[in-house]
Short mmCIF file of C-alpha atoms in Angstrom, two decimals:
data_model
loop_
_atom_site.label_atom_id
_atom_site.label_comp_id
_atom_site.label_asym_id
_atom_site.label_seq_id
_atom_site.Cartn_x
_atom_site.Cartn_y
_atom_site.Cartn_z
CA UNK A 18 8.09 11.61 -38.29
CA UNK A 19 6.56 12.28 -35.21
CA UNK A 20 6.90 14.75 -33.28
CA UNK A 21 10.60 15.38 -31.73
CA UNK A 22 11.58 18.99 -29.80
CA UNK A 23 13.82 19.65 -32.30
CA UNK A 24 16.67 21.40 -29.02
CA UNK A 25 16.95 20.95 -25.86
CA UNK A 26 16.72 22.70 -22.63
CA UNK A 27 19.83 23.31 -20.93
CA UNK A 28 22.30 21.32 -18.65
CA UNK A 29 21.00 22.22 -14.91
CA UNK A 30 17.06 23.95 -15.82
CA UNK A 31 14.34 21.92 -14.66
CA UNK A 32 10.83 21.74 -16.30
CA UNK A 33 9.74 24.11 -14.70
CA UNK A 34 12.07 26.96 -15.86
CA UNK A 35 12.04 24.78 -20.08
CA UNK A 36 8.67 25.23 -19.94
CA UNK A 37 8.32 29.15 -19.16
CA UNK A 38 11.60 29.99 -21.36
CA UNK A 39 9.35 27.84 -23.68
CA UNK A 40 6.18 29.99 -23.90
CA UNK A 41 8.57 33.23 -23.39
CA UNK A 42 10.36 32.51 -26.57
CA UNK A 43 6.94 31.63 -28.07
CA UNK A 44 4.90 34.71 -27.30
CA UNK A 45 8.23 37.26 -28.58
CA UNK A 46 8.17 34.60 -31.17
CA UNK A 47 3.94 35.99 -31.96
CA UNK A 48 5.08 39.67 -31.26
CA UNK A 49 7.80 39.87 -33.70
CA UNK A 50 5.08 37.75 -36.30
CA UNK A 51 2.28 40.13 -35.82
CA UNK A 52 5.04 43.74 -36.24
CA UNK A 53 6.61 42.44 -39.32
CA UNK A 54 2.65 41.48 -41.17
CA UNK A 55 1.84 44.88 -39.52
CA UNK A 56 4.73 46.80 -41.16
CA UNK A 57 4.75 44.72 -44.27
CA UNK A 58 0.90 44.92 -44.80
CA UNK A 59 0.36 48.57 -43.93
CA UNK A 60 3.55 50.53 -44.91
CA UNK A 61 4.57 51.47 -47.57
CA UNK A 62 8.24 49.65 -46.87
CA UNK A 63 9.52 49.38 -50.30
CA UNK A 64 11.64 46.16 -49.04
CA UNK A 65 11.37 42.12 -48.49
CA UNK A 66 10.12 42.73 -45.31
CA UNK A 67 8.09 39.48 -45.15
CA UNK A 68 12.81 37.90 -44.30
CA UNK A 69 12.43 38.87 -41.39
CA UNK A 70 9.38 35.31 -40.80
CA UNK A 71 13.12 33.65 -40.73
CA UNK A 72 13.31 35.14 -37.65
CA UNK A 73 10.37 34.08 -36.05
CA UNK A 74 11.06 30.97 -37.37
CA UNK A 75 14.63 29.77 -35.80
CA UNK A 76 13.02 31.61 -32.01
CA UNK A 77 9.76 28.89 -32.20
CA UNK A 78 12.85 26.08 -33.27
CA UNK A 79 13.21 26.17 -30.17
CA UNK A 80 10.22 24.88 -28.00
CA UNK A 81 8.18 23.82 -31.15
CA UNK A 82 7.92 20.47 -32.07
CA UNK A 83 8.57 19.47 -35.79
CA UNK A 84 4.82 19.42 -36.11
CA UNK A 85 5.05 22.88 -35.00
CA UNK A 86 7.88 23.74 -37.21
CA UNK A 87 5.59 23.15 -40.22
CA UNK A 88 2.35 25.00 -38.91
CA UNK A 89 4.37 27.44 -38.18
CA UNK A 90 6.32 27.83 -41.57
CA UNK A 91 2.76 27.74 -43.17
CA UNK A 92 0.84 30.89 -40.51
CA UNK A 93 4.74 32.30 -42.11
CA UNK A 94 4.35 31.50 -45.85
CA UNK A 95 0.62 32.52 -45.05
CA UNK A 96 0.52 36.06 -43.84
CA UNK A 97 3.95 36.69 -46.60
CA UNK A 98 1.18 35.98 -49.26
CA UNK A 99 -1.99 38.06 -47.81
CA UNK A 100 0.11 41.25 -46.34
CA UNK A 101 1.24 40.98 -50.46
CA UNK A 102 -2.71 40.78 -51.45
CA UNK A 103 -3.19 43.62 -48.28
CA UNK A 104 -0.86 46.09 -49.59
CA UNK A 105 -0.13 45.10 -53.81
CA UNK A 106 -3.55 44.16 -54.75
CA UNK A 107 -3.70 41.81 -57.72
CA UNK A 108 -1.97 44.00 -59.80
CA UNK A 109 0.97 42.99 -61.84
CA UNK A 110 3.60 44.67 -59.73
CA UNK A 111 7.16 43.23 -60.57
CA UNK A 112 9.29 44.75 -57.85
CA UNK A 113 7.14 43.47 -55.76
CA UNK A 114 6.54 40.34 -57.07
CA UNK A 115 10.63 40.14 -56.40
CA UNK A 116 10.64 40.80 -52.37
CA UNK A 117 7.71 37.91 -52.37
CA UNK A 118 9.50 35.62 -53.91
CA UNK A 119 12.49 36.56 -52.07
CA UNK A 120 10.34 35.73 -48.48
CA UNK A 121 8.44 32.84 -49.65
CA UNK A 122 12.58 31.07 -50.64
CA UNK A 123 13.63 32.93 -46.94
CA UNK A 124 10.13 30.77 -45.48
CA UNK A 125 11.75 27.26 -47.47
CA UNK A 126 16.02 27.09 -47.10
CA UNK A 127 15.20 28.30 -42.44
CA UNK A 128 12.70 25.47 -42.90
CA UNK A 129 15.12 23.21 -44.74
CA UNK A 130 18.23 24.39 -42.21
CA UNK A 131 16.49 23.90 -39.46
CA UNK A 132 15.65 20.44 -40.16
CA UNK A 133 19.28 19.21 -41.62
CA UNK A 134 20.19 21.02 -38.14
CA UNK A 135 18.26 18.91 -36.16
CA UNK A 136 18.30 15.44 -38.14
CA UNK A 137 22.95 16.32 -37.66
CA UNK A 138 22.00 16.75 -33.99
CA UNK A 139 20.43 13.93 -33.48
CA UNK A 140 22.67 11.75 -35.36
CA UNK A 141 25.43 13.99 -33.41
CA UNK A 142 23.79 12.97 -29.58
CA UNK A 143 22.84 9.23 -31.50
CA UNK A 144 26.83 8.55 -32.13
CA UNK A 145 27.94 10.06 -28.51
CA UNK A 146 25.83 8.25 -27.00
CA UNK A 147 26.78 5.41 -29.05
CA UNK A 148 30.22 5.95 -27.88
CA UNK A 149 29.25 7.01 -23.97
CA UNK A 150 27.95 3.00 -23.62
CA UNK A 151 31.14 1.63 -25.38
CA UNK A 152 33.53 3.11 -22.77
CA UNK A 153 31.23 1.91 -20.54
CA UNK A 154 31.06 -1.52 -21.80
CA UNK A 155 34.77 -1.31 -22.50
CA UNK A 156 35.60 0.11 -19.20
CA UNK A 157 33.76 -2.73 -17.84
CA UNK A 158 35.07 -5.92 -19.36
CA UNK A 159 37.61 -4.66 -18.52
CA UNK A 160 38.05 -3.71 -14.67
CA UNK A 161 35.89 -7.01 -14.42
CA UNK A 162 37.89 -9.03 -15.91
CA UNK A 163 39.21 -12.05 -14.06
CA UNK A 164 42.62 -11.99 -16.80
CA UNK A 165 45.20 -9.26 -15.74
CA UNK A 166 44.79 -6.13 -18.03
CA UNK A 167 47.02 -3.12 -17.96
CA UNK A 168 46.67 -0.21 -20.55
CA UNK A 169 50.42 1.21 -20.98
CA UNK A 170 51.77 3.43 -23.31
CA UNK A 171 53.91 3.32 -25.85
CA UNK A 172 53.78 5.56 -28.57
CA UNK A 173 57.05 7.19 -27.39
CA UNK A 174 59.57 3.56 -27.19
CA UNK A 175 57.65 3.22 -31.45
CA UNK A 176 58.72 6.33 -32.10
CA UNK A 177 62.72 5.65 -30.82
CA UNK A 178 61.86 2.80 -32.49
CA UNK A 179 61.45 3.88 -35.45
CA UNK A 180 64.10 6.43 -35.40
CA UNK A 181 66.67 3.95 -34.78
CA UNK A 182 64.47 1.84 -37.70
CA UNK A 183 65.45 5.11 -39.70
CA UNK A 184 68.48 5.67 -38.95
CA UNK A 185 69.88 2.33 -41.27
CA UNK A 186 69.50 -0.11 -38.25
CA UNK A 187 67.93 -3.19 -39.47
CA UNK A 188 68.64 -6.23 -36.80
CA UNK A 189 67.35 -4.56 -33.39
CA UNK A 190 68.33 -7.36 -30.64
CA UNK A 191 71.76 -6.70 -32.23
CA UNK A 192 72.16 -3.53 -31.74
CA UNK A 193 70.41 -4.00 -27.52
CA UNK A 194 73.31 -6.59 -27.41
CA UNK A 195 76.27 -3.79 -28.27
CA UNK A 196 74.22 -1.18 -26.58
CA UNK A 197 72.12 -2.19 -23.56
CA UNK A 198 71.36 1.05 -22.45
CA UNK A 199 68.34 1.14 -25.20
CA UNK A 200 66.92 -1.23 -23.48
CA UNK A 201 66.37 0.49 -20.80
CA UNK A 202 65.56 3.61 -22.72
CA UNK A 203 62.86 1.53 -23.24
CA UNK A 204 61.30 0.48 -20.42
CA UNK A 205 62.16 3.96 -18.78
CA UNK A 206 59.57 5.26 -21.31
CA UNK A 207 56.12 3.09 -21.06
CA UNK A 208 53.62 4.81 -19.20
CA UNK A 209 50.66 2.90 -17.58
CA UNK A 210 47.57 4.64 -18.58
CA UNK A 211 45.70 2.31 -16.14
CA UNK A 212 45.62 -1.70 -14.52
CA UNK A 213 42.96 -3.69 -13.57
CA UNK A 214 41.81 -5.82 -10.39
CA UNK A 215 43.22 -8.69 -11.38
CA UNK A 216 46.80 -7.29 -12.43
CA UNK A 217 46.14 -5.92 -8.73
CA UNK A 218 46.02 -9.01 -7.28
CA UNK A 219 48.98 -10.63 -9.81
CA UNK A 220 51.48 -7.65 -9.02
CA UNK A 221 50.05 -6.67 -5.29
CA UNK A 222 50.32 -3.20 -3.97
CA UNK A 223 49.59 -0.86 -6.77
CA UNK A 224 48.55 2.32 -5.01
CA UNK A 225 51.13 4.98 -6.50
CA UNK A 226 49.92 7.04 -9.93
CA UNK A 227 49.93 4.37 -12.33
CA UNK A 228 51.58 6.48 -14.80
CA UNK A 229 54.86 7.16 -12.24
CA UNK A 230 55.24 3.36 -12.19
CA UNK A 231 58.06 2.43 -14.24
CA UNK A 232 58.09 -1.48 -15.83
CA UNK A 233 61.65 -1.51 -14.61
CA UNK A 234 60.35 -2.50 -10.93
CA UNK A 235 58.81 -5.39 -12.39
CA UNK A 236 60.64 -6.12 -15.22
CA UNK A 237 63.51 -9.11 -15.00
CA UNK A 238 67.60 -8.72 -14.82
CA UNK A 239 67.76 -11.73 -17.21
CA UNK A 240 64.59 -11.68 -19.26
CA UNK A 241 63.71 -12.08 -23.01
CA UNK A 242 60.75 -11.61 -23.54
CA UNK A 243 60.40 -7.68 -23.25
CA UNK A 244 63.63 -7.76 -26.17
CA UNK A 245 60.88 -9.96 -27.81
CA UNK A 246 58.41 -7.51 -27.60
CA UNK A 247 60.84 -4.28 -28.83
CA UNK A 248 61.91 -6.67 -31.54
CA UNK A 249 57.91 -7.11 -32.58
CA UNK A 250 57.37 -3.05 -32.56
CA UNK A 251 60.35 -2.57 -34.84
CA UNK A 252 58.79 -5.12 -37.50
CA UNK A 253 55.66 -3.39 -37.10
CA UNK A 254 53.83 -7.10 -36.83
CA UNK A 255 49.93 -6.89 -35.18
CA UNK A 256 50.04 -8.94 -32.38
CA UNK A 257 52.40 -10.17 -29.83
CA UNK A 258 53.02 -13.59 -27.38
CA UNK A 259 55.84 -14.85 -25.57
CA UNK A 260 56.53 -16.03 -22.03
CA UNK A 261 58.19 -13.72 -19.06
CA UNK A 262 58.88 -14.27 -15.61
CA UNK A 263 57.76 -10.43 -13.45
CA UNK A 264 58.69 -9.80 -9.92
CA UNK A 265 55.90 -8.96 -8.58
CA UNK A 266 55.40 -5.68 -5.34
CA UNK A 267 56.73 -7.85 -2.88
CA UNK A 268 60.21 -9.91 -4.16
CA UNK A 269 58.59 -13.54 -5.88
CA UNK A 270 59.00 -13.76 -9.60
CA UNK A 271 56.17 -15.18 -11.39
CA UNK A 272 56.24 -16.57 -15.03
CA UNK A 273 53.78 -15.04 -17.41
CA UNK A 274 51.60 -15.12 -20.18
CA UNK A 275 52.07 -12.18 -22.28
CA UNK A 276 49.38 -11.01 -25.62
CA UNK A 277 48.97 -7.92 -27.02
CA UNK A 278 47.54 -6.40 -29.83
CA UNK A 279 48.93 -2.85 -31.90
CA UNK A 280 46.94 -0.87 -33.48
CA UNK A 281 46.94 -0.27 -37.37
CA UNK A 282 46.65 3.37 -36.74
CA UNK A 283 49.88 4.12 -35.14
CA UNK A 284 48.93 6.80 -33.67
CA UNK A 285 46.67 4.96 -31.48
CA UNK A 286 50.29 3.63 -30.07
CA UNK A 287 49.06 5.48 -26.63
CA UNK A 288 46.28 3.29 -25.63
CA UNK A 289 47.43 -0.18 -25.32
CA UNK A 290 46.24 -3.54 -23.86
CA UNK A 291 48.44 -5.69 -22.52
CA UNK A 292 47.40 -9.00 -21.31
CA UNK A 293 49.35 -10.83 -18.64
CA UNK A 294 47.91 -14.69 -17.44
CA UNK A 295 49.50 -16.45 -14.46
CA UNK A 296 51.32 -19.51 -15.98
CA UNK A 297 53.90 -19.87 -13.06
CA UNK A 298 52.37 -23.19 -10.65
CA UNK A 299 50.85 -24.62 -14.89
CA UNK A 300 54.60 -24.70 -15.01
CA UNK A 301 55.18 -25.86 -12.06
CA UNK A 302 53.06 -28.49 -12.57
CA UNK A 303 54.36 -29.25 -15.78
CA UNK A 304 57.91 -29.66 -14.11
CA UNK A 305 56.51 -32.25 -11.59
CA UNK A 306 54.75 -34.17 -14.57
CA UNK A 307 57.78 -34.66 -16.44
CA UNK A 308 60.02 -35.55 -13.06
CA UNK A 309 57.41 -37.89 -12.83
CA UNK A 310 57.01 -39.45 -16.49
CA UNK A 311 60.32 -40.76 -15.42
CA UNK A 312 58.90 -42.86 -12.46
CA UNK A 313 56.40 -43.43 -14.33
CA UNK A 314 57.88 -45.18 -17.27
CA UNK A 315 60.00 -47.51 -14.54
CA UNK A 316 56.42 -48.17 -13.08
CA UNK A 317 54.68 -48.42 -16.12
CA UNK A 318 56.88 -51.97 -16.36
CA UNK A 319 55.81 -52.63 -13.36
CA UNK A 320 52.35 -52.02 -14.29
CA UNK A 321 51.94 -54.22 -16.68
CA UNK A 322 53.00 -57.00 -15.35
CA UNK A 323 49.74 -56.41 -12.30
CA UNK A 324 47.57 -55.37 -16.10
CA UNK A 325 48.07 -58.30 -17.51
CA UNK A 326 48.12 -60.79 -14.94
CA UNK A 327 44.57 -58.87 -14.28
CA UNK A 328 43.42 -59.22 -17.08
CA UNK A 329 43.66 -62.41 -17.64
CA UNK A 330 42.29 -63.24 -13.94
CA UNK A 331 39.12 -61.69 -15.39
CA UNK A 332 38.59 -62.96 -18.99
CA UNK A 333 39.64 -66.90 -17.48
CA UNK A 334 37.31 -66.52 -14.56
CA UNK A 335 33.74 -67.16 -17.27
CA UNK A 336 35.14 -70.34 -18.38
CA UNK A 337 37.14 -71.82 -15.48
CA UNK A 338 33.27 -71.34 -13.57
CA UNK A 339 31.79 -72.83 -15.57
CA UNK A 340 34.37 -75.90 -16.41
CA UNK A 341 33.72 -76.98 -12.26
CA UNK A 342 30.39 -76.24 -13.15
CA UNK A 343 29.53 -78.29 -15.22
CA UNK A 344 32.04 -80.77 -13.44
CA UNK A 345 30.54 -80.69 -9.79
CA UNK A 346 27.24 -81.72 -12.89
CA UNK A 347 28.56 -84.58 -14.84
CA UNK A 348 29.64 -86.12 -10.68
CA UNK A 349 25.89 -85.61 -9.89
CA UNK A 350 24.92 -87.94 -12.95
CA UNK A 351 27.57 -90.29 -12.37
CA UNK A 352 26.26 -90.78 -8.60
CA UNK A 353 22.82 -91.50 -9.53
CA UNK A 354 21.66 -94.97 -8.88
CA UNK A 355 21.30 -95.49 -12.90
CA UNK A 356 24.17 -92.56 -14.34
CA UNK A 357 22.64 -90.32 -17.14
CA UNK A 358 25.22 -91.47 -19.54
CA UNK A 359 23.55 -88.53 -21.72
CA UNK A 360 23.56 -85.99 -19.41
CA UNK A 361 27.08 -87.45 -18.57
CA UNK A 362 27.40 -85.94 -21.89
CA UNK A 363 26.82 -83.03 -22.85
CA UNK A 364 28.75 -81.93 -19.66
CA UNK A 365 31.51 -83.50 -20.58
CA UNK A 366 31.34 -81.56 -24.29
CA UNK A 367 30.38 -77.95 -22.24
CA UNK A 368 33.69 -79.25 -20.13
CA UNK A 369 35.25 -79.35 -23.61
CA UNK A 370 34.51 -76.35 -25.03
CA UNK A 371 34.65 -74.24 -22.04
CA UNK A 372 38.87 -75.53 -22.12
CA UNK A 373 38.82 -74.85 -25.45
CA UNK A 374 37.71 -71.28 -24.58
CA UNK A 375 39.72 -70.64 -21.61
CA UNK A 376 42.66 -72.38 -24.71
CA UNK A 377 41.67 -69.22 -27.18
CA UNK A 378 41.71 -66.84 -24.47
CA UNK A 379 44.96 -66.68 -23.83
CA UNK A 380 46.05 -67.87 -27.40
CA UNK A 381 44.49 -64.70 -28.02
CA UNK A 382 46.47 -62.82 -25.24
CA UNK A 383 49.77 -63.85 -27.13
CA UNK A 384 49.17 -62.94 -29.44
CA UNK A 385 48.60 -59.59 -28.17
CA UNK A 386 52.22 -59.32 -26.37
CA UNK A 387 53.12 -60.47 -29.62
CA UNK A 388 52.36 -58.06 -31.44
CA UNK A 389 50.93 -61.05 -33.47
CA UNK A 390 46.81 -60.41 -34.78
CA UNK A 391 45.05 -63.36 -35.17
CA UNK A 392 42.80 -63.24 -38.22
CA UNK A 393 39.98 -62.51 -38.99
CA UNK A 394 36.86 -64.77 -39.81
CA UNK A 395 33.25 -64.41 -40.42
CA UNK A 396 31.33 -64.57 -37.71
CA UNK A 397 27.83 -65.60 -38.13
CA UNK A 398 26.44 -63.18 -35.35
CA UNK A 399 22.59 -64.40 -33.93
CA UNK A 400 25.01 -68.17 -33.66
CA UNK A 401 26.92 -65.90 -31.42
CA UNK A 402 24.65 -64.55 -29.35
CA UNK A 403 22.50 -68.04 -28.97
CA UNK A 404 25.91 -69.72 -27.90
CA UNK A 405 26.72 -66.95 -25.64
CA UNK A 406 23.27 -67.15 -23.40
CA UNK A 407 24.13 -70.94 -23.26
CA UNK A 408 27.15 -70.35 -21.32
CA UNK A 409 24.89 -67.34 -18.66
CA UNK A 410 22.24 -69.84 -19.04
CA UNK A 411 23.35 -70.69 -14.91
CA UNK A 412 23.99 -67.13 -14.34
CA UNK A 413 21.01 -65.67 -16.07
CA UNK A 414 18.60 -67.64 -14.04
CA UNK A 415 20.42 -67.96 -10.52
CA UNK A 416 19.34 -64.26 -10.70
CA UNK A 417 16.27 -64.90 -12.35
CA UNK A 418 17.33 -62.64 -15.85
CA UNK A 419 15.31 -62.96 -18.89
CA UNK A 420 17.25 -63.36 -22.09
CA UNK A 421 15.87 -61.65 -25.25
CA UNK A 422 17.42 -61.50 -28.26
CA UNK A 423 16.30 -59.95 -31.30
CA UNK A 424 18.99 -60.37 -34.62
CA UNK A 425 18.22 -57.81 -37.08
CA UNK A 426 18.71 -60.31 -40.91
CA UNK A 427 20.82 -57.84 -42.55
CA UNK A 428 22.83 -57.55 -39.52
CA UNK A 429 23.59 -61.14 -39.18
CA UNK A 430 27.64 -61.86 -40.01
CA UNK A 431 30.40 -60.19 -39.46
CA UNK A 432 34.80 -60.31 -40.35
CA UNK A 433 35.90 -60.92 -36.54
CA UNK A 434 37.30 -62.34 -33.96
CA UNK A 435 35.10 -64.53 -32.55
CA UNK A 436 36.73 -65.06 -29.29
CA UNK A 437 36.95 -61.89 -28.51
CA UNK A 438 33.56 -60.76 -29.97
CA UNK A 439 33.10 -63.40 -27.45
CA UNK A 440 34.81 -62.27 -24.12
CA UNK A 441 33.26 -58.63 -24.61
CA UNK A 442 29.57 -59.32 -24.89
CA UNK A 443 29.66 -61.81 -21.84
CA UNK A 444 31.80 -59.77 -19.75
CA UNK A 445 28.46 -56.48 -20.88
CA UNK A 446 25.70 -59.43 -20.79
CA UNK A 447 27.33 -59.77 -17.21
CA UNK A 448 27.73 -56.36 -16.38
CA UNK A 449 23.71 -56.00 -16.66
CA UNK A 450 23.00 -59.27 -14.11
CA UNK A 451 25.14 -57.69 -11.85
CA UNK A 452 23.37 -54.64 -12.63
CA UNK A 453 20.34 -55.40 -11.82
CA UNK A 454 20.30 -57.85 -8.99
CA UNK A 455 21.32 -55.46 -7.25
CA UNK A 456 18.63 -52.91 -7.54
CA UNK A 457 14.68 -54.35 -6.54
CA UNK A 458 12.96 -54.25 -9.67
CA UNK A 459 10.59 -56.97 -10.70
CA UNK A 460 11.27 -56.52 -14.55
CA UNK A 461 14.61 -58.11 -15.20
CA UNK A 462 15.80 -58.10 -18.89
CA UNK A 463 18.47 -58.19 -20.90
CA UNK A 464 17.79 -57.55 -24.57
CA UNK A 465 20.61 -58.22 -26.85
CA UNK A 466 20.02 -57.06 -30.25
CA UNK A 467 21.32 -56.18 -33.74
CA UNK A 468 21.14 -53.82 -36.50
CA UNK A 469 23.40 -52.24 -39.70
CA UNK A 470 24.46 -48.89 -39.27
CA UNK A 471 24.13 -45.64 -42.64
CA UNK A 472 28.22 -45.47 -40.76
CA UNK A 473 29.73 -48.91 -41.99
CA UNK A 474 29.34 -50.37 -37.82
CA UNK A 475 26.80 -53.33 -37.51
CA UNK A 476 25.96 -52.85 -33.71
CA UNK A 477 24.76 -55.60 -30.68
CA UNK A 478 23.12 -53.81 -27.81
CA UNK A 479 22.77 -54.90 -24.88
CA UNK A 480 20.31 -53.44 -22.46
CA UNK A 481 19.66 -54.33 -19.29
CA UNK A 482 16.44 -52.91 -16.94
CA UNK A 483 19.12 -50.97 -13.80
CA UNK A 484 18.95 -48.53 -12.47
CA UNK A 485 21.68 -47.03 -15.21
CA UNK A 486 24.44 -45.06 -15.26
CA UNK A 487 26.12 -41.94 -12.79
CA UNK A 488 26.83 -38.76 -14.42
CA UNK A 489 29.87 -38.87 -12.16
CA UNK A 490 30.41 -42.83 -12.93
CA UNK A 491 30.08 -42.09 -17.54
CA UNK A 492 33.47 -40.28 -17.55
CA UNK A 493 35.50 -42.20 -16.25
CA UNK A 494 33.52 -45.23 -16.90
CA UNK A 495 35.91 -47.04 -19.67
CA UNK A 496 39.01 -46.16 -17.70
CA UNK A 497 41.11 -48.82 -16.41
CA UNK A 498 41.48 -50.36 -12.74
CA UNK A 499 38.16 -47.75 -11.97
CA UNK A 500 34.56 -49.65 -10.72
CA UNK A 501 31.75 -50.11 -9.00
CA UNK A 502 31.53 -53.21 -7.34
CA UNK A 503 33.02 -54.22 -3.93
CA UNK A 504 35.29 -57.31 -4.69
CA UNK A 505 35.79 -55.48 -8.63
CA UNK A 506 39.15 -55.08 -10.62
CA UNK A 507 37.97 -52.32 -13.08
CA UNK A 508 39.67 -54.09 -15.82
CA UNK A 509 36.17 -55.65 -17.71
CA UNK A 510 35.07 -52.75 -19.99
CA UNK A 511 38.40 -51.35 -20.40
CA UNK A 512 39.69 -54.49 -21.54
CA UNK A 513 36.46 -54.64 -23.84
CA UNK A 514 36.92 -51.43 -24.91
CA UNK A 515 40.75 -52.00 -25.90
CA UNK A 516 38.82 -55.02 -27.71
CA UNK A 517 36.96 -53.54 -30.01
CA UNK A 518 39.66 -50.38 -30.81
CA UNK A 519 41.63 -53.09 -31.75
CA UNK A 520 39.89 -54.11 -34.06
CA UNK A 521 38.44 -51.03 -35.71
CA UNK A 522 35.48 -51.09 -33.52
CA UNK A 523 34.08 -49.13 -30.69
CA UNK A 524 32.19 -49.56 -27.25
CA UNK A 525 29.96 -46.34 -26.75
CA UNK A 526 27.59 -46.09 -22.90
CA UNK A 527 24.62 -44.67 -22.39
CA UNK A 528 21.40 -44.58 -20.66
CA UNK A 529 18.14 -45.31 -22.16
CA UNK A 530 15.80 -42.98 -21.77
CA UNK A 531 13.27 -45.63 -20.22
CA UNK A 532 15.62 -47.05 -18.04
CA UNK A 533 18.50 -48.61 -17.36
CA UNK A 534 22.14 -49.10 -19.33
CA UNK A 535 22.88 -48.84 -22.85
CA UNK A 536 26.19 -50.33 -24.17
CA UNK A 537 26.23 -50.42 -28.18
CA UNK A 538 29.23 -52.62 -29.73
CA UNK A 539 30.31 -51.35 -32.79
CA UNK A 540 32.02 -54.13 -36.03
CA UNK A 541 32.89 -52.30 -39.03
CA UNK A 542 30.52 -54.69 -41.90
CA UNK A 543 32.73 -56.95 -44.40
CA UNK A 544 32.69 -54.06 -46.48
CA UNK A 545 33.81 -51.81 -44.94
CA UNK A 546 36.79 -54.07 -43.47
CA UNK A 547 37.82 -55.42 -47.01
CA UNK A 548 37.97 -51.55 -47.88
#
């Protein structure tokens, strides 16, 4: 045990004064010890004079450390034994031995009591310090909270309500309907103990004495929340929450959310914390929102037509552009001095393929409008990616983009609607090409890979080497009509995500750690789709 001073100097006494007092007490204890020793050893008084060493210990306790008390106790024991030997020698003297035993026992008991008193005092000081610290933290939280907090005394209200309950009243609300004066009595019995800065801001000037602030100043006459609060106290609930109207000091009507907890110790109702949050603006916004919803319903019909038109225009743009390109290519091959019929045939085949793809897009859109989903079919992903690359060949060559595909053998086939997957993939590849075309980078590559995941999905990953997705853009990336392109419609990614989710899949976006954007098309595996 490390040395500590057993008794602290009194408040207000400086260090020098405390030091002088300690030296004086130590000197007095020394004089008393010497006197007791002389009387006990050199006089013929037949009594337990050594018991007076207890006073020496008690005096020393005020000035000495724990180690000092042990040394003082040992010194007193030594003096007691020395005085006995000097006065009685080693001869057997039962009365003297009994007096010696009483003196020694008194010394040991006093030392134990001193240490026990010090332990209790230390615990008391620690408890008081913890209590003071807790009170400071509570006050800091109370005062600095941005929630309006009141500390109110509901003890008199609870006493009144419990008296009504003990008189046989079961339904408090019915009783208050017949006796409205009870409500006023309860309002008058509530006393405000404290209010934080947020409460003062909410309710206005509270310069009056808090204990004199009547609740009726803030309650609206037609508000039922206060009655619900009284019923919660009457029924001995653990807490209460409700919305009520209150009147500020300048006469404004505020809608607030009220929350309060009731203590298990019913005698603690004199310090109830009442929390209030002003939700006036929120309720007004909600009301305006409800009014706007009706208008939105009417506008959504027109918006649906517009969105469908934008969607079709976006989806058909690629196959129609390919048709025009292949038709122009065909004309060039025909107009040559010696027409290349084989090249003309290939262009015609590509035109048929693109026409069929445009037809599939229209058919798929019609199916969605009529809630008739096309049946999934086995789709070979390497073939799909290779076909999509061929469709995008012109755009890739024009922008100088290298296309790389890496297909895992375990992720080569899925059950899906082929045209839907292809349209999503074309969209993502087109976005990647456009992202890289807007930046001055040498490494223009598009990486398309597939893999089987452990969560029941097969992933088609499309990565570009462009600038990536900005943090401000990421939350709105899939929102309809949101675009970062000057001539974009903002429908592509929204349609892509809806298409994937309609089939139980997902479309995710992220930035690659080495640069560029990554889009993951997650398609349920054949086992997951069938299960």
